[in-house]
Amino acid sequence: MGYRVAVVGATGAVGREMLQTLAERNFPADKVHAVASARSAGREVSFGEDEVLTVSSLDKFDFSEVDIALFSAGGATSKDVAPRAGEAGCIVIDNSSAFRMDADVPLIVPEVNADAVDGALPANGGRNIIANPNCSTAQLVVALKPLHDAYGVKRVVVSTYQAVSGAGKGGMDELFNQTRGIYVNEPARPEQFTKQIAFNAIPHIDVFMDDGFTKEEWKMTVETKKILDPAIDLVAHCVRIPVFIGHSEAVFIETDKPIDENAARDLLRNAPGVTVIDHRANEGYVTPHECAGEDAVFISRLRSDPSVENGLVFWCVSDNLRKGAALNSVQIAELVAARGMSGR
Ligand code: A2P
């Protein structure tokens, strides 16, 4: 028997990618519902190459009729609706930050902490809610996991270069319209972003916190601890750049054990979800432009860090709509299915 699945936020940048990914990976679904706001009810969205789904309004949607719901309709919608969906026996896989740090909600990256998923079930103290991490954290922990297992990662310093699609389809539209407008001398009018994003870099993602870090930076620290190891210290600096799809990260790690750059490269080559492209030559590395539409977390520019005793530096790039959001959510749904989990 297949699963009855709903994608909530199906008209958005991540929701569309969720539908695409479910179809591409042949998720064992008997029925897939596309759900969005009342504004979109009755519209059609693609499901795979040749199917279209008619969008249902979230207001009227009955979660007791589905087994798994993938949510990507913003934190406020998740906070409001996901607990009710869970109580109705539907397993919610939530892409927002609403529940990520709740003790009774597992935060899952399947390559890293698949076993924690069982904690979502009410019988194990859960609420039928599983959280998907922040996009920058997801790709980072996939790269850190094999290095942590082999060398013990103590500290991570990470600078991000994040695509506008991380802010949804509104962010993508803003980059497109500003870029076009600048060529015809129209003034740039920031709406989604705090400053002009076209031809610029903005060192500010999500709100400021009391200590001067932004919430995006805080999320990378606390989510890495929850998913991988609370003992890892991580400091992040997050920047939005005028790229449509693909988050990039410059990562500096310090480890307990001596770390050899060649051994680390071999280890990463064999790690699940990772592709190493590292040729120390023109074109011998991956850029966000090339990772769009791909599933892997790409690692390039690996080298030893001579400024610390045991250190490694690398460049990590991934499609933020895929591994950072839709793919990771669908992989969690696959885990739920493989384990025969049921919220009822
Ligand atoms: P809609 O298109 O009907 O507004 P993005 O992050 O790319 O902006 O997409 C957000 C997604 O979340 C869209 O599918 C959007 O639907 C959906 N969404 C936003 N607010 C609500 C809401 N209050 N109820 C249901 N869906 C919502």
mmCIF file of C-alpha atoms and ligand atoms in Angstrom:
data_model
loop_
_atom_site.group_PDB
_atom_site.id
_atom_site.type_symbol
_atom_site.label_atom_id
_atom_site.label_comp_id
_atom_site.label_asym_id
_atom_site.label_seq_id
_atom_site.Cartn_x
_atom_site.Cartn_y
_atom_site.Cartn_z
ATOM 1 C CA MET A 1 0.000 0.000 0.000
ATOM 2 C CA GLY A 2 1.269 3.465 -0.898
ATOM 3 C CA TYR A 3 1.116 6.607 1.208
ATOM 4 C CA ARG A 4 -1.311 9.492 0.934
ATOM 5 C CA VAL A 5 0.878 12.593 0.795
ATOM 6 C CA ALA A 6 0.209 16.346 0.960
ATOM 7 C CA VAL A 7 2.609 19.145 0.028
ATOM 8 C CA VAL A 8 1.628 22.332 1.878
ATOM 9 C CA GLY A 9 3.047 25.433 0.160
ATOM 10 C CA ALA A 10 2.871 23.632 -3.190
ATOM 11 C CA THR A 11 2.902 26.858 -5.220
ATOM 12 C CA GLY A 12 6.113 28.153 -3.597
ATOM 13 C CA ALA A 13 9.763 27.752 -4.597
ATOM 14 C CA VAL A 14 10.373 24.843 -2.200
ATOM 15 C CA GLY A 15 6.897 23.294 -2.524
ATOM 16 C CA ARG A 16 7.236 22.974 -6.301
ATOM 17 C CA GLU A 17 10.628 21.354 -5.809
ATOM 18 C CA MET A 18 9.084 18.958 -3.266
ATOM 19 C CA LEU A 19 6.516 17.815 -5.838
ATOM 20 C CA GLN A 20 9.235 17.448 -8.461
ATOM 21 C CA THR A 21 11.447 15.461 -6.077
ATOM 22 C CA LEU A 22 8.631 13.142 -4.934
ATOM 23 C CA ALA A 23 7.892 12.355 -8.590
ATOM 24 C CA GLU A 24 11.539 11.980 -9.642
ATOM 25 C CA ARG A 25 12.342 9.613 -6.794
ATOM 26 C CA ASN A 26 9.151 7.582 -7.301
ATOM 27 C CA PHE A 27 8.028 8.054 -3.736
ATOM 28 C CA PRO A 28 5.512 5.265 -2.977
ATOM 29 C CA ALA A 29 2.454 7.529 -2.990
ATOM 30 C CA ASP A 30 -1.090 6.446 -3.796
ATOM 31 C CA LYS A 31 -2.275 10.037 -3.835
ATOM 32 C CA VAL A 32 -0.485 13.404 -3.741
ATOM 33 C CA HIS A 33 -2.340 16.595 -2.738
ATOM 34 C CA ALA A 34 -1.038 20.071 -3.605
ATOM 35 C CA VAL A 35 -2.085 22.512 -0.869
ATOM 36 C CA ALA A 36 -1.575 26.300 -0.637
ATOM 37 C CA SER A 37 -3.438 29.393 0.491
ATOM 38 C CA ALA A 38 -7.036 30.099 -0.534
ATOM 39 C CA ARG A 39 -5.573 32.548 -3.117
ATOM 40 C CA SER A 40 -4.201 29.603 -5.097
ATOM 41 C CA ALA A 41 -7.113 27.163 -4.726
ATOM 42 C CA GLY A 42 -8.092 25.699 -8.101
ATOM 43 C CA ARG A 43 -4.765 26.569 -9.781
ATOM 44 C CA GLU A 44 -2.719 23.748 -11.302
ATOM 45 C CA VAL A 45 0.845 22.738 -10.451
ATOM 46 C CA SER A 46 3.047 20.131 -12.134
ATOM 47 C CA PHE A 47 3.759 16.794 -10.560
ATOM 48 C CA GLY A 48 6.630 15.176 -12.444
ATOM 49 C CA GLU A 49 6.849 15.300 -16.230
ATOM 50 C CA ASP A 50 3.255 14.794 -17.245
ATOM 51 C CA GLU A 51 0.873 15.052 -14.310
ATOM 52 C CA VAL A 52 -0.835 18.171 -12.988
ATOM 53 C CA LEU A 53 -2.439 18.584 -9.589
ATOM 54 C CA THR A 54 -5.202 21.014 -8.690
ATOM 55 C CA VAL A 55 -4.312 23.103 -5.657
ATOM 56 C CA SER A 56 -6.516 22.728 -2.559
ATOM 57 C CA SER A 57 -6.970 25.453 0.021
ATOM 58 C CA LEU A 58 -5.245 24.796 3.345
ATOM 59 C CA ASP A 59 -8.271 26.218 5.235
ATOM 60 C CA LYS A 60 -10.428 23.336 4.077
ATOM 61 C CA PHE A 61 -7.850 20.565 4.021
ATOM 62 C CA ASP A 62 -8.481 17.470 6.148
ATOM 63 C CA PHE A 63 -5.189 16.010 7.439
ATOM 64 C CA SER A 64 -6.908 12.880 8.757
ATOM 65 C CA GLU A 65 -7.080 11.867 5.067
ATOM 66 C CA VAL A 66 -3.284 11.829 4.578
ATOM 67 C CA ASP A 67 -0.379 9.881 6.079
ATOM 68 C CA ILE A 68 2.518 12.287 5.443
ATOM 69 C CA ALA A 69 2.472 16.068 4.906
ATOM 70 C CA LEU A 70 5.488 18.047 3.732
ATOM 71 C CA PHE A 71 5.115 21.652 4.925
ATOM 72 C CA SER A 72 6.873 24.633 3.339
ATOM 73 C CA ALA A 73 4.422 27.503 3.747
ATOM 74 C CA GLY A 74 6.330 29.613 6.284
ATOM 75 C CA GLY A 75 6.772 29.395 10.048
ATOM 76 C CA ALA A 76 3.462 31.014 10.995
ATOM 77 C CA THR A 77 1.436 28.519 8.938
ATOM 78 C CA SER A 78 3.454 25.602 10.329
ATOM 79 C CA LYS A 79 3.007 26.784 13.924
ATOM 80 C CA ASP A 80 -0.699 27.128 13.393
ATOM 81 C CA VAL A 81 -1.474 23.991 11.369
ATOM 82 C CA ALA A 82 1.252 21.346 11.864
ATOM 83 C CA PRO A 83 0.338 20.394 15.470
ATOM 84 C CA ARG A 84 -3.296 19.851 14.415
ATOM 85 C CA ALA A 85 -2.187 17.760 11.450
ATOM 86 C CA GLY A 86 -0.002 15.685 13.792
ATOM 87 C CA GLU A 87 -2.886 15.167 16.190
ATOM 88 C CA ALA A 88 -4.985 13.963 13.252
ATOM 89 C CA GLY A 89 -2.438 11.148 12.784
ATOM 90 C CA CYS A 90 -0.543 12.659 9.873
ATOM 91 C CA ILE A 91 3.274 12.682 10.079
ATOM 92 C CA VAL A 92 4.386 16.243 9.349
ATOM 93 C CA ILE A 93 7.801 16.942 7.822
ATOM 94 C CA ASP A 94 8.220 20.654 8.388
ATOM 95 C CA ASN A 95 10.643 22.827 6.454
ATOM 96 C CA SER A 96 10.143 25.939 8.608
ATOM 97 C CA SER A 97 12.089 26.873 11.721
ATOM 98 C CA ALA A 98 8.943 26.660 13.899
ATOM 99 C CA PHE A 99 9.755 23.395 15.708
ATOM 100 C CA ARG A 100 13.416 22.666 14.958
ATOM 101 C CA MET A 101 14.729 23.232 18.448
ATOM 102 C CA ASP A 102 11.787 21.640 20.299
ATOM 103 C CA ALA A 103 12.958 18.678 22.383
ATOM 104 C CA ASP A 104 10.060 16.493 21.218
ATOM 105 C CA VAL A 105 10.676 17.185 17.510
ATOM 106 C CA PRO A 106 13.531 15.338 15.796
ATOM 107 C CA LEU A 107 15.649 17.472 13.458
ATOM 108 C CA ILE A 108 16.795 15.139 10.712
ATOM 109 C CA VAL A 109 19.378 14.945 7.960
ATOM 110 C CA PRO A 110 19.134 11.309 6.863
ATOM 111 C CA GLU A 111 22.859 10.921 6.077
ATOM 112 C CA VAL A 112 23.679 12.106 9.604
ATOM 113 C CA ASN A 113 21.077 11.127 12.221
ATOM 114 C CA ALA A 114 18.460 8.887 10.580
ATOM 115 C CA ASP A 115 17.791 6.916 13.768
ATOM 116 C CA ALA A 116 16.511 9.972 15.621
ATOM 117 C CA VAL A 117 13.423 9.972 13.369
ATOM 118 C CA ASP A 118 11.664 7.420 15.612
ATOM 119 C CA GLY A 119 11.350 10.126 18.285
ATOM 120 C CA ALA A 120 8.609 11.774 16.201
ATOM 121 C CA LEU A 121 6.021 9.141 17.057
ATOM 122 C CA PRO A 122 3.684 9.796 20.010
ATOM 123 C CA ALA A 123 4.601 6.364 21.416
ATOM 124 C CA ASN A 124 8.190 7.659 21.727
ATOM 125 C CA GLY A 125 7.227 11.042 23.169
ATOM 126 C CA GLY A 126 6.849 12.866 19.849
ATOM 127 C CA ARG A 127 4.090 14.898 18.204
ATOM 128 C CA ASN A 128 4.126 13.351 14.715
ATOM 129 C CA ILE A 129 6.317 16.307 13.673
ATOM 130 C CA ILE A 130 9.782 15.979 12.132
ATOM 131 C CA ALA A 131 11.770 19.115 11.348
ATOM 132 C CA ASN A 132 13.923 19.760 8.317
ATOM 133 C CA PRO A 133 16.943 21.935 9.124
ATOM 134 C CA ASN A 134 17.873 25.333 7.781
ATOM 135 C CA CYS A 135 19.263 25.051 4.247
ATOM 136 C CA SER A 136 22.781 26.205 5.192
ATOM 137 C CA THR A 137 22.947 23.709 8.060
ATOM 138 C CA ALA A 138 21.752 20.732 5.988
ATOM 139 C CA GLN A 139 24.561 20.864 3.442
ATOM 140 C CA LEU A 140 27.153 21.632 6.112
ATOM 141 C CA VAL A 141 26.372 18.671 8.388
ATOM 142 C CA VAL A 142 26.449 16.241 5.439
ATOM 143 C CA ALA A 143 30.057 17.346 4.867
ATOM 144 C CA LEU A 144 30.995 17.477 8.561
ATOM 145 C CA LYS A 145 29.609 14.050 9.549
ATOM 146 C CA PRO A 146 32.349 11.839 8.022
ATOM 147 C CA LEU A 147 35.052 14.246 9.185
ATOM 148 C CA HIS A 148 33.617 14.287 12.711
ATOM 149 C CA ASP A 149 33.432 10.486 12.866
ATOM 150 C CA ALA A 150 37.065 10.136 11.765
ATOM 151 C CA TYR A 151 38.814 13.134 13.343
ATOM 152 C CA GLY A 152 36.465 14.645 15.974
ATOM 153 C CA VAL A 153 35.426 18.124 14.837
ATOM 154 C CA LYS A 154 35.948 20.589 17.712
ATOM 155 C CA ARG A 155 35.249 23.933 16.091
ATOM 156 C CA VAL A 156 33.795 25.189 12.832
ATOM 157 C CA VAL A 157 34.053 28.671 11.346
ATOM 158 C CA VAL A 158 31.770 29.141 8.366
ATOM 159 C CA SER A 159 31.031 32.024 6.002
ATOM 160 C CA THR A 160 28.017 31.552 3.778
ATOM 161 C CA TYR A 161 27.159 32.986 0.364
ATOM 162 C CA GLN A 162 23.436 32.287 0.085
ATOM 163 C CA ALA A 163 21.118 32.337 -2.917
ATOM 164 C CA VAL A 164 17.983 34.491 -3.034
ATOM 165 C CA SER A 165 15.704 31.440 -3.438
ATOM 166 C CA GLY A 166 16.323 30.834 0.270
ATOM 167 C CA ALA A 167 13.880 33.726 0.736
ATOM 168 C CA GLY A 168 11.243 32.056 -1.458
ATOM 169 C CA LYS A 169 9.910 32.934 -4.849
ATOM 170 C CA GLY A 170 9.521 36.571 -3.772
ATOM 171 C CA GLY A 171 13.290 36.735 -3.282
ATOM 172 C CA MET A 172 13.912 35.316 -6.748
ATOM 173 C CA ASP A 173 11.495 37.817 -8.313
ATOM 174 C CA GLU A 174 13.225 40.683 -6.509
ATOM 175 C CA LEU A 175 16.659 39.763 -7.870
ATOM 176 C CA PHE A 176 15.247 39.336 -11.381
ATOM 177 C CA ASN A 177 13.326 42.625 -11.366
ATOM 178 C CA GLN A 178 16.120 44.663 -9.791
ATOM 179 C CA THR A 179 18.717 43.301 -12.206
ATOM 180 C CA ARG A 180 16.535 44.097 -15.206
ATOM 181 C CA GLY A 181 15.584 47.501 -13.758
ATOM 182 C CA ILE A 182 19.173 48.586 -13.181
ATOM 183 C CA TYR A 183 19.914 48.281 -16.921
ATOM 184 C CA VAL A 184 17.118 50.747 -17.680
ATOM 185 C CA ASN A 185 17.985 53.130 -14.816
ATOM 186 C CA GLU A 186 15.020 52.220 -12.604
ATOM 187 C CA PRO A 187 15.684 52.733 -8.870
ATOM 188 C CA ALA A 188 16.082 49.449 -6.942
ATOM 189 C CA ARG A 189 13.291 49.078 -4.397
ATOM 190 C CA PRO A 190 14.197 46.518 -1.703
ATOM 191 C CA GLU A 191 11.177 44.605 -0.384
ATOM 192 C CA GLN A 192 12.191 41.047 0.565
ATOM 193 C CA PHE A 193 15.776 42.069 1.305
ATOM 194 C CA THR A 194 16.956 44.991 3.428
ATOM 195 C CA LYS A 195 19.154 46.518 0.709
ATOM 196 C CA GLN A 196 19.550 46.254 -3.049
ATOM 197 C CA ILE A 197 20.409 42.618 -3.833
ATOM 198 C CA ALA A 198 21.245 42.971 -7.547
ATOM 199 C CA PHE A 199 25.024 43.408 -8.017
ATOM 200 C CA ASN A 200 25.475 43.451 -4.243
ATOM 201 C CA ALA A 201 26.134 41.295 -1.133
ATOM 202 C CA ILE A 202 24.054 41.713 2.041
ATOM 203 C CA PRO A 203 25.577 40.509 5.348
ATOM 204 C CA HIS A 204 22.184 40.036 6.959
ATOM 205 C CA ILE A 205 19.826 37.028 6.782
ATOM 206 C CA ASP A 206 16.863 36.762 9.172
ATOM 207 C CA VAL A 207 16.518 39.071 12.189
ATOM 208 C CA PHE A 208 19.238 40.433 14.461
ATOM 209 C CA MET A 209 19.671 38.876 17.902
ATOM 210 C CA ASP A 210 20.842 40.615 21.086
ATOM 211 C CA ASP A 211 24.452 39.408 20.724
ATOM 212 C CA GLY A 212 24.872 40.898 17.223
ATOM 213 C CA PHE A 213 24.534 37.605 15.365
ATOM 214 C CA THR A 214 21.620 37.138 12.987
ATOM 215 C CA LYS A 215 19.083 34.374 13.544
ATOM 216 C CA GLU A 216 20.361 32.558 10.438
ATOM 217 C CA GLU A 217 23.826 32.439 12.034
ATOM 218 C CA TRP A 218 22.382 31.278 15.361
ATOM 219 C CA LYS A 219 20.402 28.540 13.566
ATOM 220 C CA MET A 220 23.589 27.148 12.022
ATOM 221 C CA THR A 221 25.177 26.878 15.486
ATOM 222 C CA VAL A 222 22.281 25.328 17.391
ATOM 223 C CA GLU A 223 21.057 23.064 14.594
ATOM 224 C CA THR A 224 24.540 21.618 13.977
ATOM 225 C CA LYS A 225 24.749 20.827 17.685
ATOM 226 C CA LYS A 226 21.324 19.156 17.686
ATOM 227 C CA ILE A 227 21.892 17.110 14.524
ATOM 228 C CA LEU A 228 25.553 16.195 14.834
ATOM 229 C CA ASP A 229 27.065 16.794 18.278
ATOM 230 C CA PRO A 230 26.378 19.335 21.058
ATOM 231 C CA ALA A 231 30.131 19.488 21.736
ATOM 232 C CA ILE A 232 30.896 21.142 18.379
ATOM 233 C CA ASP A 233 31.481 24.900 18.606
ATOM 234 C CA LEU A 234 30.383 26.721 15.476
ATOM 235 C CA VAL A 235 30.504 30.366 14.515
ATOM 236 C CA ALA A 236 28.832 31.532 11.311
ATOM 237 C CA HIS A 237 28.657 34.684 9.208
ATOM 238 C CA CYS A 238 25.809 34.580 6.688
ATOM 239 C CA VAL A 239 25.626 36.671 3.522
ATOM 240 C CA ARG A 240 22.947 36.893 0.833
ATOM 241 C CA ILE A 241 24.368 37.171 -2.691
ATOM 242 C CA PRO A 242 22.750 37.736 -6.106
ATOM 243 C CA VAL A 243 22.597 34.072 -7.116
ATOM 244 C CA PHE A 244 19.207 32.461 -7.813
ATOM 245 C CA ILE A 245 19.900 28.893 -6.661
ATOM 246 C CA GLY A 246 22.770 27.303 -4.728
ATOM 247 C CA HIS A 247 24.235 28.128 -1.337
ATOM 248 C CA SER A 248 28.023 28.265 -0.967
ATOM 249 C CA GLU A 249 30.037 28.003 2.228
ATOM 250 C CA ALA A 250 33.693 28.601 3.073
ATOM 251 C CA VAL A 251 34.275 26.173 5.943
ATOM 252 C CA PHE A 252 37.222 26.129 8.375
ATOM 253 C CA ILE A 253 37.321 23.201 10.834
ATOM 254 C CA GLU A 254 39.544 22.280 13.745
ATOM 255 C CA THR A 255 39.719 18.653 14.835
ATOM 256 C CA ASP A 256 40.884 16.677 17.873
ATOM 257 C CA LYS A 257 42.992 14.303 15.799
ATOM 258 C CA PRO A 258 45.575 15.254 13.169
ATOM 259 C CA ILE A 259 43.808 15.616 9.818
ATOM 260 C CA ASP A 260 45.519 14.835 6.524
ATOM 261 C CA GLU A 261 44.032 16.664 3.531
ATOM 262 C CA ASN A 262 44.406 13.683 1.176
ATOM 263 C CA ALA A 263 42.877 11.221 3.629
ATOM 264 C CA ALA A 264 40.038 13.700 4.291
ATOM 265 C CA ARG A 265 39.432 14.042 0.538
ATOM 266 C CA ASP A 266 39.222 10.233 0.166
ATOM 267 C CA LEU A 267 36.905 9.989 3.143
ATOM 268 C CA LEU A 268 34.576 12.619 1.682
ATOM 269 C CA ARG A 269 34.638 10.929 -1.751
ATOM 270 C CA ASN A 270 33.057 7.864 -0.119
ATOM 271 C CA ALA A 271 30.626 9.724 2.124
ATOM 272 C CA PRO A 272 26.867 9.484 1.467
ATOM 273 C CA GLY A 273 25.396 12.530 -0.248
ATOM 274 C CA VAL A 274 28.815 14.075 -0.995
ATOM 275 C CA THR A 275 30.556 14.616 -4.351
ATOM 276 C CA VAL A 276 34.168 15.832 -4.279
ATOM 277 C CA ILE A 277 35.370 17.905 -7.235
ATOM 278 C CA ASP A 278 38.764 19.266 -6.320
ATOM 279 C CA HIS A 279 41.369 19.621 -9.055
ATOM 280 C CA ARG A 280 43.415 22.675 -8.045
ATOM 281 C CA ALA A 281 43.150 24.012 -11.580
ATOM 282 C CA ASN A 282 40.919 26.332 -13.572
ATOM 283 C CA GLU A 283 37.411 24.859 -13.487
ATOM 284 C CA GLY A 284 38.495 22.265 -10.885
ATOM 285 C CA TYR A 285 35.848 23.309 -8.361
ATOM 286 C CA VAL A 286 32.065 23.648 -8.218
ATOM 287 C CA THR A 287 30.141 26.939 -8.206
ATOM 288 C CA PRO A 288 26.487 27.442 -7.228
ATOM 289 C CA HIS A 289 25.517 27.904 -10.863
ATOM 290 C CA GLU A 290 26.579 24.308 -11.559
ATOM 291 C CA CYS A 291 24.925 22.734 -8.527
ATOM 292 C CA ALA A 292 21.383 23.955 -9.317
ATOM 293 C CA GLY A 293 19.128 20.962 -9.970
ATOM 294 C CA GLU A 294 21.650 18.524 -8.425
ATOM 295 C CA ASP A 295 21.153 16.479 -5.264
ATOM 296 C CA ALA A 296 24.729 16.265 -3.976
ATOM 297 C CA VAL A 297 26.631 18.388 -1.508
ATOM 298 C CA PHE A 298 29.726 19.349 -3.537
ATOM 299 C CA ILE A 299 33.099 19.788 -1.868
ATOM 300 C CA SER A 300 35.999 21.604 -3.530
ATOM 301 C CA ARG A 301 39.166 23.533 -2.576
ATOM 302 C CA LEU A 302 40.156 21.129 0.225
ATOM 303 C CA ARG A 303 43.416 22.081 1.916
ATOM 304 C CA SER A 304 45.137 21.913 5.301
ATOM 305 C CA ASP A 305 44.880 24.981 7.498
ATOM 306 C CA PRO A 306 48.432 25.882 8.565
ATOM 307 C CA SER A 307 47.204 28.451 11.119
ATOM 308 C CA VAL A 308 45.998 25.828 13.632
ATOM 309 C CA GLU A 309 47.347 22.490 14.887
ATOM 310 C CA ASN A 310 44.738 20.241 13.215
ATOM 311 C CA GLY A 311 42.727 22.135 10.657
ATOM 312 C CA LEU A 312 41.099 21.829 7.250
ATOM 313 C CA VAL A 313 39.539 24.374 4.898
ATOM 314 C CA PHE A 314 37.041 23.613 2.145
ATOM 315 C CA TRP A 315 34.334 25.043 -0.120
ATOM 316 C CA CYS A 316 30.895 23.460 0.112
ATOM 317 C CA VAL A 317 28.139 24.104 -2.445
ATOM 318 C CA SER A 318 24.647 22.648 -2.764
ATOM 319 C CA ASP A 319 21.252 23.392 -4.286
ATOM 320 C CA ASN A 320 19.454 25.054 -1.364
ATOM 321 C CA LEU A 321 16.032 24.116 -2.734
ATOM 322 C CA ARG A 322 17.087 20.447 -2.942
ATOM 323 C CA LYS A 323 19.414 19.236 -0.172
ATOM 324 C CA GLY A 324 18.657 22.396 1.778
ATOM 325 C CA ALA A 325 14.907 21.846 1.646
ATOM 326 C CA ALA A 326 12.869 19.670 -0.738
ATOM 327 C CA LEU A 327 15.256 16.753 -1.189
ATOM 328 C CA ASN A 328 16.010 16.482 2.519
ATOM 329 C CA SER A 329 12.256 16.552 3.283
ATOM 330 C CA VAL A 330 11.578 13.815 0.723
ATOM 331 C CA GLN A 331 14.505 11.768 2.080
ATOM 332 C CA ILE A 332 12.892 12.046 5.526
ATOM 333 C CA ALA A 333 9.593 10.857 3.999
ATOM 334 C CA GLU A 334 11.517 7.921 2.513
ATOM 335 C CA LEU A 335 12.907 7.117 5.976
ATOM 336 C CA VAL A 336 9.380 7.208 7.409
ATOM 337 C CA ALA A 337 8.228 4.846 4.663
ATOM 338 C CA ALA A 338 11.245 2.516 4.935
ATOM 339 C CA ARG A 339 10.668 2.175 8.674
ATOM 340 C CA GLY A 340 6.939 1.607 8.208
ATOM 341 C CA MET A 341 6.209 4.499 10.572
ATOM 342 C CA SER A 342 2.587 5.477 11.055
ATOM 343 C CA GLY A 343 1.220 8.451 12.976
ATOM 344 C CA ARG A 344 -1.987 6.558 13.759
HETATM 345 P P1 A2P B 1 0.250 30.886 -2.109
HETATM 346 O O1 A2P B 1 1.030 30.793 -3.394
HETATM 347 O O2 A2P B 1 -1.172 30.474 -2.245
HETATM 348 O O3 A2P B 1 0.445 32.199 -1.400
HETATM 349 P P2 A2P B 1 7.505 30.928 -1.113
HETATM 350 O O4 A2P B 1 8.264 30.573 0.142
HETATM 351 O O5 A2P B 1 8.192 30.521 -2.355
HETATM 352 O O6 A2P B 1 7.071 32.359 -1.108
HETATM 353 O O7 A2P B 1 6.131 30.053 -1.055
HETATM 354 C C1 A2P B 1 5.280 30.083 0.057
HETATM 355 C C2 A2P B 1 4.236 28.980 -0.091
HETATM 356 O O8 A2P B 1 3.458 28.952 1.101
HETATM 357 C C3 A2P B 1 3.259 29.219 -1.228
HETATM 358 O O9 A2P B 1 2.839 27.977 -1.750
HETATM 359 C C4 A2P B 1 2.116 29.911 -0.515
HETATM 360 O O10 A2P B 1 0.865 29.753 -1.141
HETATM 361 C C5 A2P B 1 2.086 29.146 0.787
HETATM 362 N N1 A2P B 1 1.455 29.921 1.849
HETATM 363 C C6 A2P B 1 1.830 31.102 2.365
HETATM 364 N N2 A2P B 1 0.973 31.509 3.330
HETATM 365 C C7 A2P B 1 0.016 30.548 3.421
HETATM 366 C C8 A2P B 1 -1.134 30.368 4.245
HETATM 367 N N3 A2P B 1 -1.501 31.260 5.161
HETATM 368 N N4 A2P B 1 -1.880 29.243 4.059
HETATM 369 C C9 A2P B 1 -1.526 28.340 3.145
HETATM 370 N N5 A2P B 1 -0.428 28.444 2.342
HETATM 371 C C10 A2P B 1 0.332 29.537 2.479
#
